Amino acid sequence: MNRVPTHPAPAPGILDIAAYVPGGSTVPAGVEPHKLSSNESPVGASPAARAALENVGDALQIYPDGSARALREAIGEVHGLNPDNIVCGNGSDDLLSLTATTYLKSGDEAVHTEHGFLYYPIVIRAAGATPVVAREVELTAHVDNILAAVTGRTRIVFLANPNNPTGTWLPISEVRRLQAGLPRDVLLVLDAAYAEYVRKNDYEAGIELVSSCPNVVMTRTFSKIHGLAALRIGWLYAPTHVVDALNRVRGPFNVNAAAQLAAAAAVRDRDHVARSVLHNEEWIGKVTDALRNIGLEIPASAGNFVLIRFGDETMCSAADAMLTERGYVLRRVAAYGLADCLRMTIGTQQVNEAVIAALEEFMGWS
Ligand code: PMP
């Protein structure tokens, strides 16, 4: 006899999803919190972006421009891109999800790397497809392993470059080799959320690859270098046929009016971007050196965060508890298979120095 369902069931695969857990900010009562758990900007948003928000309240009854034209034009102007090849989203999360929904169906596979950004398996499963993990080598994406993970069912390869939470990156020559080795009908999604921070001669975010290859797209965010995480705004650069497909599926008003105005002002404020990059460059070097000096393993990071490897889960938990007690909230990354590591976002000078001092004490160096 057939059982009568008692309630609607989610689509296959949905209950296999482990919900994304955002970075925490809880500290003991009375302690000033310093959130270093979500790779947010310690420099904050551009004054021009704040000013752009001043009059938003006058037109809250009006829908935003569903195509985000003025923002796409601003991005196009600054990055030298055709605005017709840009799609904006409610954070780059929205664009990753949109890409999965548009290109994956039940039975398909999508590849991501071993310690790749955790939202990839979520969007893959939500689209009914199966995530396939490509092993990394020394916490770094490995092109041959990614290519070996591709099967006849693969439709998308997601690559965060630089990757969160490892901070490691692939030189553009390797990304090109990856594209060249992929079947033409597999979409390569280059997630360049941290691109602006990268100060490596061998790095490119992927703009040229998108311009020259019909199977490559690049996603970017305003949440990191532009300090606009609260507004949820990201963008994607893609060949015309991909833009056309995504725009059929995209929410009609997926980017709110405040985000569009602030982001257009932010992307044009190159001085603010330069200041934010400089701050990060100075402090990622100092934090990395200081923590290596006390015996911690820190992979070279090209982003605005470092991965601190304690080599032991108990020690990592103790360090996390000690820092939280003092108000410094870093990110446990056990869900990425890195139970002995904390990820630390680069903060202000004062906060960076305080975390270094606390860890020196913890490691018995002071
Ligand atoms: N990609 C990577 C690699 C990230 O680290 C993040 C932020 N955690 C995102 C995408 C999503 O950023 P947002 O949705 O804020 O644009």
CSV table of C-alpha atoms and ligand atoms in Angstrom, one decimal:
chain,number,residue,atom,x,y,z
A,1,MET,CA,0.0,0.0,0.0
A,2,ASN,CA,1.3,3.5,-0.8
A,3,ARG,CA,2.1,5.7,2.1
A,4,VAL,CA,0.2,9.0,2.2
A,5,PRO,CA,2.8,11.8,2.6
A,6,THR,CA,2.2,13.8,5.7
A,7,HIS,CA,3.9,16.9,4.4
A,8,PRO,CA,5.5,18.3,1.2
A,9,ALA,CA,9.1,17.0,0.7
A,10,PRO,CA,11.9,19.2,-0.6
A,11,ALA,CA,13.4,18.2,-3.9
A,12,PRO,CA,15.9,15.4,-4.0
A,13,GLY,CA,19.3,16.4,-2.6
A,14,ILE,CA,18.0,19.4,-0.6
A,15,LEU,CA,18.2,17.6,2.8
A,16,ASP,CA,21.8,16.5,2.0
A,17,ILE,CA,22.8,20.2,2.2
A,18,ALA,CA,24.7,21.3,5.3
A,19,ALA,CA,23.5,24.9,5.8
A,20,TYR,CA,26.1,27.6,5.4
A,21,VAL,CA,27.2,28.9,8.8
A,22,PRO,CA,28.2,32.6,8.7
A,23,GLY,CA,31.2,33.9,10.7
A,24,GLY,CA,30.3,34.6,14.3
A,25,SER,CA,30.5,37.8,16.3
A,26,THR,CA,29.6,36.6,19.8
A,27,VAL,CA,31.9,37.5,22.7
A,28,PRO,CA,31.5,37.5,26.5
A,29,ALA,CA,29.2,40.3,27.9
A,30,GLY,CA,31.1,43.5,28.5
A,31,VAL,CA,33.9,42.7,26.1
A,32,GLU,CA,34.2,44.8,22.9
A,33,PRO,CA,33.7,42.6,19.9
A,34,HIS,CA,36.2,42.6,16.9
A,35,LYS,CA,34.8,40.5,14.1
A,36,LEU,CA,37.6,38.9,12.1
A,37,SER,CA,35.4,36.0,10.9
A,38,SER,CA,33.9,37.1,7.6
A,39,ASN,CA,36.7,38.8,5.6
A,40,GLU,CA,35.0,42.2,5.9
A,41,SER,CA,37.0,45.4,5.2
A,42,PRO,CA,38.7,47.0,8.2
A,43,VAL,CA,38.9,50.2,6.2
A,44,GLY,CA,35.1,50.3,5.6
A,45,ALA,CA,33.2,51.7,2.7
A,46,SER,CA,34.2,54.7,0.5
A,47,PRO,CA,32.8,58.0,1.7
A,48,ALA,CA,31.4,58.4,-1.8
A,49,ALA,CA,29.4,55.2,-1.3
A,50,ARG,CA,28.0,56.5,2.0
A,51,ALA,CA,27.1,59.8,0.4
A,52,ALA,CA,25.3,58.0,-2.4
A,53,LEU,CA,22.9,56.5,0.1
A,54,GLU,CA,21.8,59.8,1.6
A,55,ASN,CA,18.8,60.2,-0.7
A,56,VAL,CA,17.7,56.6,-1.0
A,57,GLY,CA,15.0,57.1,1.5
A,58,ASP,CA,13.1,59.5,-0.8
A,59,ALA,CA,12.1,56.8,-3.2
A,60,LEU,CA,11.6,53.7,-1.3
A,61,GLN,CA,8.2,53.0,-3.0
A,62,ILE,CA,9.9,52.7,-6.4
A,63,TYR,CA,11.3,49.4,-7.7
A,64,PRO,CA,15.0,49.5,-8.5
A,65,ASP,CA,16.3,49.3,-12.0
A,66,GLY,CA,16.0,45.6,-12.6
A,67,SER,CA,18.9,45.6,-15.1
A,68,ALA,CA,21.2,47.7,-12.8
A,69,ARG,CA,22.2,49.6,-15.9
A,70,ALA,CA,24.0,52.6,-14.2
A,71,LEU,CA,26.0,50.2,-12.0
A,72,ARG,CA,26.9,48.0,-14.9
A,73,GLU,CA,28.1,51.1,-16.8
A,74,ALA,CA,30.2,52.2,-13.8
A,75,ILE,CA,31.8,48.7,-13.5
A,76,GLY,CA,32.3,48.7,-17.3
A,77,GLU,CA,34.0,52.1,-17.3
A,78,VAL,CA,36.4,51.2,-14.4
A,79,HIS,CA,37.3,47.7,-15.6
A,80,GLY,CA,37.2,48.4,-19.3
A,81,LEU,CA,34.3,46.0,-20.0
A,82,ASN,CA,31.2,46.1,-22.1
A,83,PRO,CA,28.3,46.6,-19.6
A,84,ASP,CA,26.2,44.2,-21.7
A,85,ASN,CA,28.4,41.4,-20.6
A,86,ILE,CA,27.9,42.1,-16.9
A,87,VAL,CA,25.1,40.8,-14.6
A,88,CYS,CA,24.7,42.1,-11.1
A,89,GLY,CA,23.5,40.0,-8.1
A,90,ASN,CA,22.5,40.2,-4.5
A,91,GLY,CA,26.0,39.4,-3.5
A,92,SER,CA,28.2,37.1,-5.6
A,93,ASP,CA,26.5,34.3,-3.7
A,94,ASP,CA,23.4,35.1,-5.7
A,95,LEU,CA,25.4,34.9,-9.0
A,96,LEU,CA,27.0,31.5,-8.0
A,97,SER,CA,23.5,30.2,-7.2
A,98,LEU,CA,22.1,31.6,-10.4
A,99,THR,CA,24.8,30.0,-12.5
A,100,ALA,CA,24.2,26.6,-10.9
A,101,THR,CA,20.4,26.8,-11.4
A,102,THR,CA,20.9,27.9,-15.0
A,103,TYR,CA,23.5,25.3,-16.0
A,104,LEU,CA,22.9,22.2,-13.8
A,105,LYS,CA,20.1,19.7,-13.7
A,106,SER,CA,19.5,16.4,-11.9
A,107,GLY,CA,22.1,13.8,-12.7
A,108,ASP,CA,24.8,16.4,-13.6
A,109,GLU,CA,28.1,16.9,-11.8
A,110,ALA,CA,30.0,20.0,-10.8
A,111,VAL,CA,33.5,20.1,-9.6
A,112,HIS,CA,35.1,22.2,-6.8
A,113,THR,CA,38.3,21.9,-5.0
A,114,GLU,CA,38.9,20.1,-1.7
A,115,HIS,CA,39.0,23.3,0.5
A,116,GLY,CA,37.0,25.4,-1.9
A,117,PHE,CA,34.4,28.0,-0.8
A,118,LEU,CA,31.6,26.1,1.0
A,119,TYR,CA,28.7,27.7,-0.9
A,120,TYR,CA,29.7,25.7,-4.1
A,121,PRO,CA,28.4,22.3,-2.9
A,122,ILE,CA,25.3,24.1,-1.6
A,123,VAL,CA,24.3,25.6,-4.9
A,124,ILE,CA,25.3,22.4,-6.8
A,125,ARG,CA,23.0,20.3,-4.6
A,126,ALA,CA,20.2,22.8,-4.6
A,127,ALA,CA,20.2,22.5,-8.4
A,128,GLY,CA,19.8,18.7,-8.1
A,129,ALA,CA,23.3,18.0,-9.2
A,130,THR,CA,26.2,16.2,-7.5
A,131,PRO,CA,29.3,18.0,-6.2
A,132,VAL,CA,32.6,16.3,-7.1
A,133,VAL,CA,35.7,17.2,-5.1
A,134,ALA,CA,39.1,17.6,-6.7
A,135,ARG,CA,42.0,17.1,-4.3
A,136,GLU,CA,44.3,20.0,-3.6
A,137,VAL,CA,48.1,19.8,-3.2
A,138,GLU,CA,49.5,21.8,-0.4
A,139,LEU,CA,46.2,23.5,0.2
A,140,THR,CA,46.2,24.8,-3.4
A,141,ALA,CA,44.0,24.0,-6.3
A,142,HIS,CA,45.6,21.5,-8.6
A,143,VAL,CA,44.7,21.7,-12.3
A,144,ASP,CA,45.5,18.1,-13.2
A,145,ASN,CA,43.3,16.9,-10.3
A,146,ILE,CA,40.5,19.1,-11.4
A,147,LEU,CA,40.7,17.9,-15.0
A,148,ALA,CA,40.8,14.3,-13.7
A,149,ALA,CA,37.6,14.9,-11.8
A,150,VAL,CA,35.7,15.9,-14.9
A,151,THR,CA,33.5,13.2,-16.4
A,152,GLY,CA,30.9,13.2,-19.2
A,153,ARG,CA,28.4,14.4,-16.6
A,154,THR,CA,30.3,17.5,-15.5
A,155,ARG,CA,28.7,20.8,-16.4
A,156,ILE,CA,30.5,23.3,-14.2
A,157,VAL,CA,33.9,23.7,-12.5
A,158,PHE,CA,33.9,26.3,-9.7
A,159,LEU,CA,37.3,27.7,-8.8
A,160,ALA,CA,37.9,30.4,-6.2
A,161,ASN,CA,41.0,32.3,-7.1
A,162,PRO,CA,42.3,33.2,-4.5
A,163,ASN,CA,40.6,30.6,-2.5
A,164,ASN,CA,38.7,31.1,0.8
A,165,PRO,CA,39.7,29.9,3.4
A,166,THR,CA,43.2,28.9,2.3
A,167,GLY,CA,44.3,32.2,0.7
A,168,THR,CA,46.2,30.2,-2.0
A,169,TRP,CA,45.9,31.1,-5.6
A,170,LEU,CA,46.7,29.8,-9.1
A,171,PRO,CA,48.8,31.7,-11.6
A,172,ILE,CA,46.9,32.7,-14.7
A,173,SER,CA,49.0,30.3,-16.7
A,174,GLU,CA,47.5,27.4,-14.7
A,175,VAL,CA,44.0,28.8,-15.0
A,176,ARG,CA,44.5,29.0,-18.8
A,177,ARG,CA,45.7,25.4,-18.8
A,178,LEU,CA,42.6,24.4,-16.9
A,179,GLN,CA,40.4,26.1,-19.4
A,180,ALA,CA,42.3,24.5,-22.3
A,181,GLY,CA,41.8,21.1,-20.8
A,182,LEU,CA,38.1,21.3,-20.2
A,183,PRO,CA,35.5,20.1,-22.7
A,184,ARG,CA,33.9,23.1,-24.5
A,185,ASP,CA,30.5,22.5,-22.9
A,186,VAL,CA,31.8,22.7,-19.3
A,187,LEU,CA,31.4,26.2,-17.8
A,188,LEU,CA,34.4,27.4,-15.8
A,189,VAL,CA,33.3,29.8,-13.0
A,190,LEU,CA,36.2,31.9,-11.8
A,191,ASP,CA,35.2,33.3,-8.4
A,192,ALA,CA,37.5,36.3,-7.9
A,193,ALA,CA,36.0,37.7,-4.7
A,194,TYR,CA,39.4,38.7,-3.5
A,195,ALA,CA,41.0,39.7,-6.8
A,196,GLU,CA,41.7,43.4,-5.8
A,197,TYR,CA,43.8,42.3,-2.9
A,198,VAL,CA,46.2,40.1,-4.9
A,199,ARG,CA,49.7,41.5,-5.3
A,200,LYS,CA,51.2,38.7,-7.4
A,201,ASN,CA,52.8,39.2,-10.8
A,202,ASP,CA,51.5,35.8,-12.0
A,203,TYR,CA,47.8,36.5,-11.1
A,204,GLU,CA,44.9,37.7,-13.2
A,205,ALA,CA,41.3,37.6,-12.2
A,206,GLY,CA,40.3,36.1,-15.6
A,207,ILE,CA,38.8,39.1,-17.5
A,208,GLU,CA,40.8,38.2,-20.7
A,209,LEU,CA,39.9,34.5,-20.4
A,210,VAL,CA,36.2,35.5,-20.3
A,211,SER,CA,36.6,37.8,-23.2
A,212,SER,CA,38.2,35.1,-25.3
A,213,CYS,CA,36.5,31.8,-24.2
A,214,PRO,CA,32.8,31.0,-24.6
A,215,ASN,CA,32.9,28.7,-21.5
A,216,VAL,CA,34.4,31.0,-18.8
A,217,VAL,CA,32.7,33.5,-16.4
A,218,MET,CA,34.1,35.5,-13.6
A,219,THR,CA,32.3,36.6,-10.4
A,220,ARG,CA,33.3,39.6,-8.2
A,221,THR,CA,32.0,41.1,-5.1
A,222,PHE,CA,31.6,44.5,-3.4
A,223,SER,CA,31.6,42.8,0.0
A,224,LYS,CA,35.4,42.8,0.5
A,225,ILE,CA,37.6,45.5,-1.0
A,226,HIS,CA,34.7,47.9,-1.3
A,227,GLY,CA,33.4,47.3,2.2
A,228,LEU,CA,29.8,47.0,1.2
A,229,ALA,CA,29.0,43.5,2.6
A,230,ALA,CA,25.8,44.8,4.4
A,231,LEU,CA,24.2,45.8,1.1
A,232,ARG,CA,24.7,42.5,-0.7
A,233,ILE,CA,26.1,43.3,-4.1
A,234,GLY,CA,28.2,41.4,-6.6
A,235,TRP,CA,28.8,41.2,-10.3
A,236,LEU,CA,29.6,38.7,-13.0
A,237,TYR,CA,31.4,39.1,-16.3
A,238,ALA,CA,30.4,36.6,-19.0
A,239,PRO,CA,30.1,35.9,-22.7
A,240,THR,CA,26.8,37.2,-24.3
A,241,HIS,CA,25.2,33.7,-24.5
A,242,VAL,CA,25.7,33.2,-20.7
A,243,VAL,CA,24.4,36.6,-19.8
A,244,ASP,CA,21.3,35.9,-22.0
A,245,ALA,CA,20.7,32.6,-20.1
A,246,LEU,CA,21.3,34.0,-16.7
A,247,ASN,CA,19.0,37.0,-17.3
A,248,ARG,CA,16.1,34.7,-18.1
A,249,VAL,CA,16.4,33.1,-14.6
A,250,ARG,CA,17.6,36.0,-12.5
A,251,GLY,CA,15.1,37.5,-10.0
A,252,PRO,CA,13.6,40.6,-11.8
A,253,PHE,CA,14.8,43.0,-9.1
A,254,ASN,CA,17.6,41.0,-7.5
A,255,VAL,CA,19.7,44.1,-6.6
A,256,ASN,CA,18.2,46.7,-4.4
A,257,ALA,CA,18.3,50.4,-5.1
A,258,ALA,CA,20.6,51.3,-2.2
A,259,ALA,CA,23.2,48.7,-3.3
A,260,GLN,CA,23.2,49.9,-6.9
A,261,LEU,CA,23.8,53.5,-5.9
A,262,ALA,CA,26.5,52.7,-3.3
A,263,ALA,CA,28.3,50.2,-5.5
A,264,ALA,CA,28.5,52.6,-8.5
A,265,ALA,CA,30.1,55.3,-6.3
A,266,ALA,CA,32.4,52.7,-4.7
A,267,VAL,CA,33.8,51.2,-7.9
A,268,ARG,CA,34.6,54.7,-9.1
A,269,ASP,CA,36.5,55.7,-5.9
A,270,ARG,CA,39.8,54.3,-7.0
A,271,ASP,CA,41.7,56.1,-4.2
A,272,HIS,CA,39.6,54.3,-1.6
A,273,VAL,CA,40.3,51.0,-3.2
A,274,ALA,CA,44.0,51.8,-3.3
A,275,ARG,CA,44.0,52.7,0.4
A,276,SER,CA,42.3,49.5,1.2
A,277,VAL,CA,44.7,47.4,-0.8
A,278,LEU,CA,47.7,49.2,0.8
A,279,HIS,CA,46.4,48.6,4.3
A,280,ASN,CA,45.9,44.9,3.5
A,281,GLU,CA,49.3,44.5,1.8
A,282,GLU,CA,51.1,46.0,4.8
A,283,TRP,CA,49.2,44.0,7.4
A,284,ILE,CA,49.0,40.7,5.7
A,285,GLY,CA,52.8,40.7,5.5
A,286,LYS,CA,53.2,41.7,9.2
A,287,VAL,CA,50.6,39.3,10.5
A,288,THR,CA,52.0,36.4,8.5
A,289,ASP,CA,55.6,37.1,9.6
A,290,ALA,CA,54.7,37.6,13.2
A,291,LEU,CA,52.7,34.4,13.4
A,292,ARG,CA,55.3,32.4,11.5
A,293,ASN,CA,57.9,33.7,14.0
A,294,ILE,CA,56.1,32.1,16.9
A,295,GLY,CA,56.0,28.7,15.2
A,296,LEU,CA,52.6,28.8,13.5
A,297,GLU,CA,52.2,27.6,10.0
A,298,ILE,CA,50.7,30.2,7.7
A,299,PRO,CA,50.2,29.5,4.0
A,300,ALA,CA,51.1,32.5,1.9
A,301,SER,CA,47.7,34.2,1.3
A,302,ALA,CA,46.8,36.5,-1.6
A,303,GLY,CA,43.5,37.5,0.0
A,304,ASN,CA,42.5,39.7,3.0
A,305,PHE,CA,42.8,36.9,5.5
A,306,VAL,CA,45.3,34.3,6.7
A,307,LEU,CA,44.8,30.6,7.6
A,308,ILE,CA,46.5,29.9,10.9
A,309,ARG,CA,47.4,26.2,11.2
A,310,PHE,CA,47.9,24.9,14.7
A,311,GLY,CA,48.5,21.4,13.6
A,312,ASP,CA,46.3,20.1,16.4
A,313,GLU,CA,42.5,20.5,16.9
A,314,THR,CA,42.6,20.8,20.7
A,315,MET,CA,45.2,23.6,20.5
A,316,CYS,CA,43.2,25.3,17.8
A,317,SER,CA,40.0,25.2,20.0
A,318,ALA,CA,42.0,26.6,23.0
A,319,ALA,CA,43.4,29.5,20.9
A,320,ASP,CA,39.9,30.2,19.5
A,321,ALA,CA,38.5,30.3,23.1
A,322,MET,CA,41.3,32.5,24.4
A,323,LEU,CA,40.8,35.0,21.5
A,324,THR,CA,37.0,35.1,21.8
A,325,GLU,CA,37.3,35.7,25.5
A,326,ARG,CA,39.3,38.9,24.7
A,327,GLY,CA,36.8,39.9,22.0
A,328,TYR,CA,38.6,38.7,18.9
A,329,VAL,CA,36.3,36.4,16.8
A,330,LEU,CA,38.2,34.4,14.2
A,331,ARG,CA,36.7,31.7,12.0
A,332,ARG,CA,36.8,28.0,12.8
A,333,VAL,CA,37.1,26.2,9.4
A,334,ALA,CA,36.4,22.6,10.5
A,335,ALA,CA,33.5,22.5,8.0
A,336,TYR,CA,36.2,22.8,5.3
A,337,GLY,CA,38.1,19.8,6.6
A,338,LEU,CA,40.5,22.1,8.4
A,339,ALA,CA,39.7,21.4,12.1
A,340,ASP,CA,43.1,22.5,13.3
A,341,CYS,CA,43.0,25.9,11.6
A,342,LEU,CA,41.6,29.4,12.3
A,343,ARG,CA,41.0,31.9,9.6
A,344,MET,CA,41.8,35.5,10.5
A,345,THR,CA,40.6,38.4,8.5
A,346,ILE,CA,43.1,41.3,8.4
A,347,GLY,CA,41.8,44.0,10.7
A,348,THR,CA,42.8,47.5,11.8
A,349,GLN,CA,46.4,48.0,13.0
A,350,GLN,CA,45.3,48.0,16.6
A,351,VAL,CA,43.3,44.7,16.2
A,352,ASN,CA,46.0,43.0,14.3
A,353,GLU,CA,48.6,43.9,16.9
A,354,ALA,CA,46.3,42.7,19.7
A,355,VAL,CA,45.7,39.3,18.0
A,356,ILE,CA,49.4,38.9,17.4
A,357,ALA,CA,50.2,39.7,21.0
A,358,ALA,CA,47.5,37.3,22.3
A,359,LEU,CA,48.8,34.5,20.1
A,360,GLU,CA,52.4,35.2,21.2
A,361,GLU,CA,51.3,34.8,24.8
A,362,PHE,CA,49.3,31.7,23.9
A,363,MET,CA,52.3,30.1,22.2
A,364,GLY,CA,54.6,31.0,25.2
A,365,TRP,CA,56.6,33.6,23.5
A,366,SER,CA,55.9,36.4,25.9
B,1,PMP,N1,33.3,33.7,-3.0
B,1,PMP,C1,34.2,33.6,-2.1
B,1,PMP,C2,35.4,32.9,-2.4
B,1,PMP,C3,33.9,34.2,-0.8
B,1,PMP,O1,34.8,34.0,0.2
B,1,PMP,C4,32.7,34.9,-0.6
B,1,PMP,C5,32.4,35.5,0.7
B,1,PMP,N2,32.5,34.7,1.8
B,1,PMP,C6,31.8,34.9,-1.6
B,1,PMP,C7,32.1,34.4,-2.9
B,1,PMP,C8,30.5,35.6,-1.5
B,1,PMP,O2,30.5,36.9,-1.3
B,1,PMP,P1,29.3,37.9,-1.4
B,1,PMP,O3,28.1,37.1,-1.6
B,1,PMP,O4,29.3,38.7,-0.2
B,1,PMP,O5,29.5,38.7,-2.7
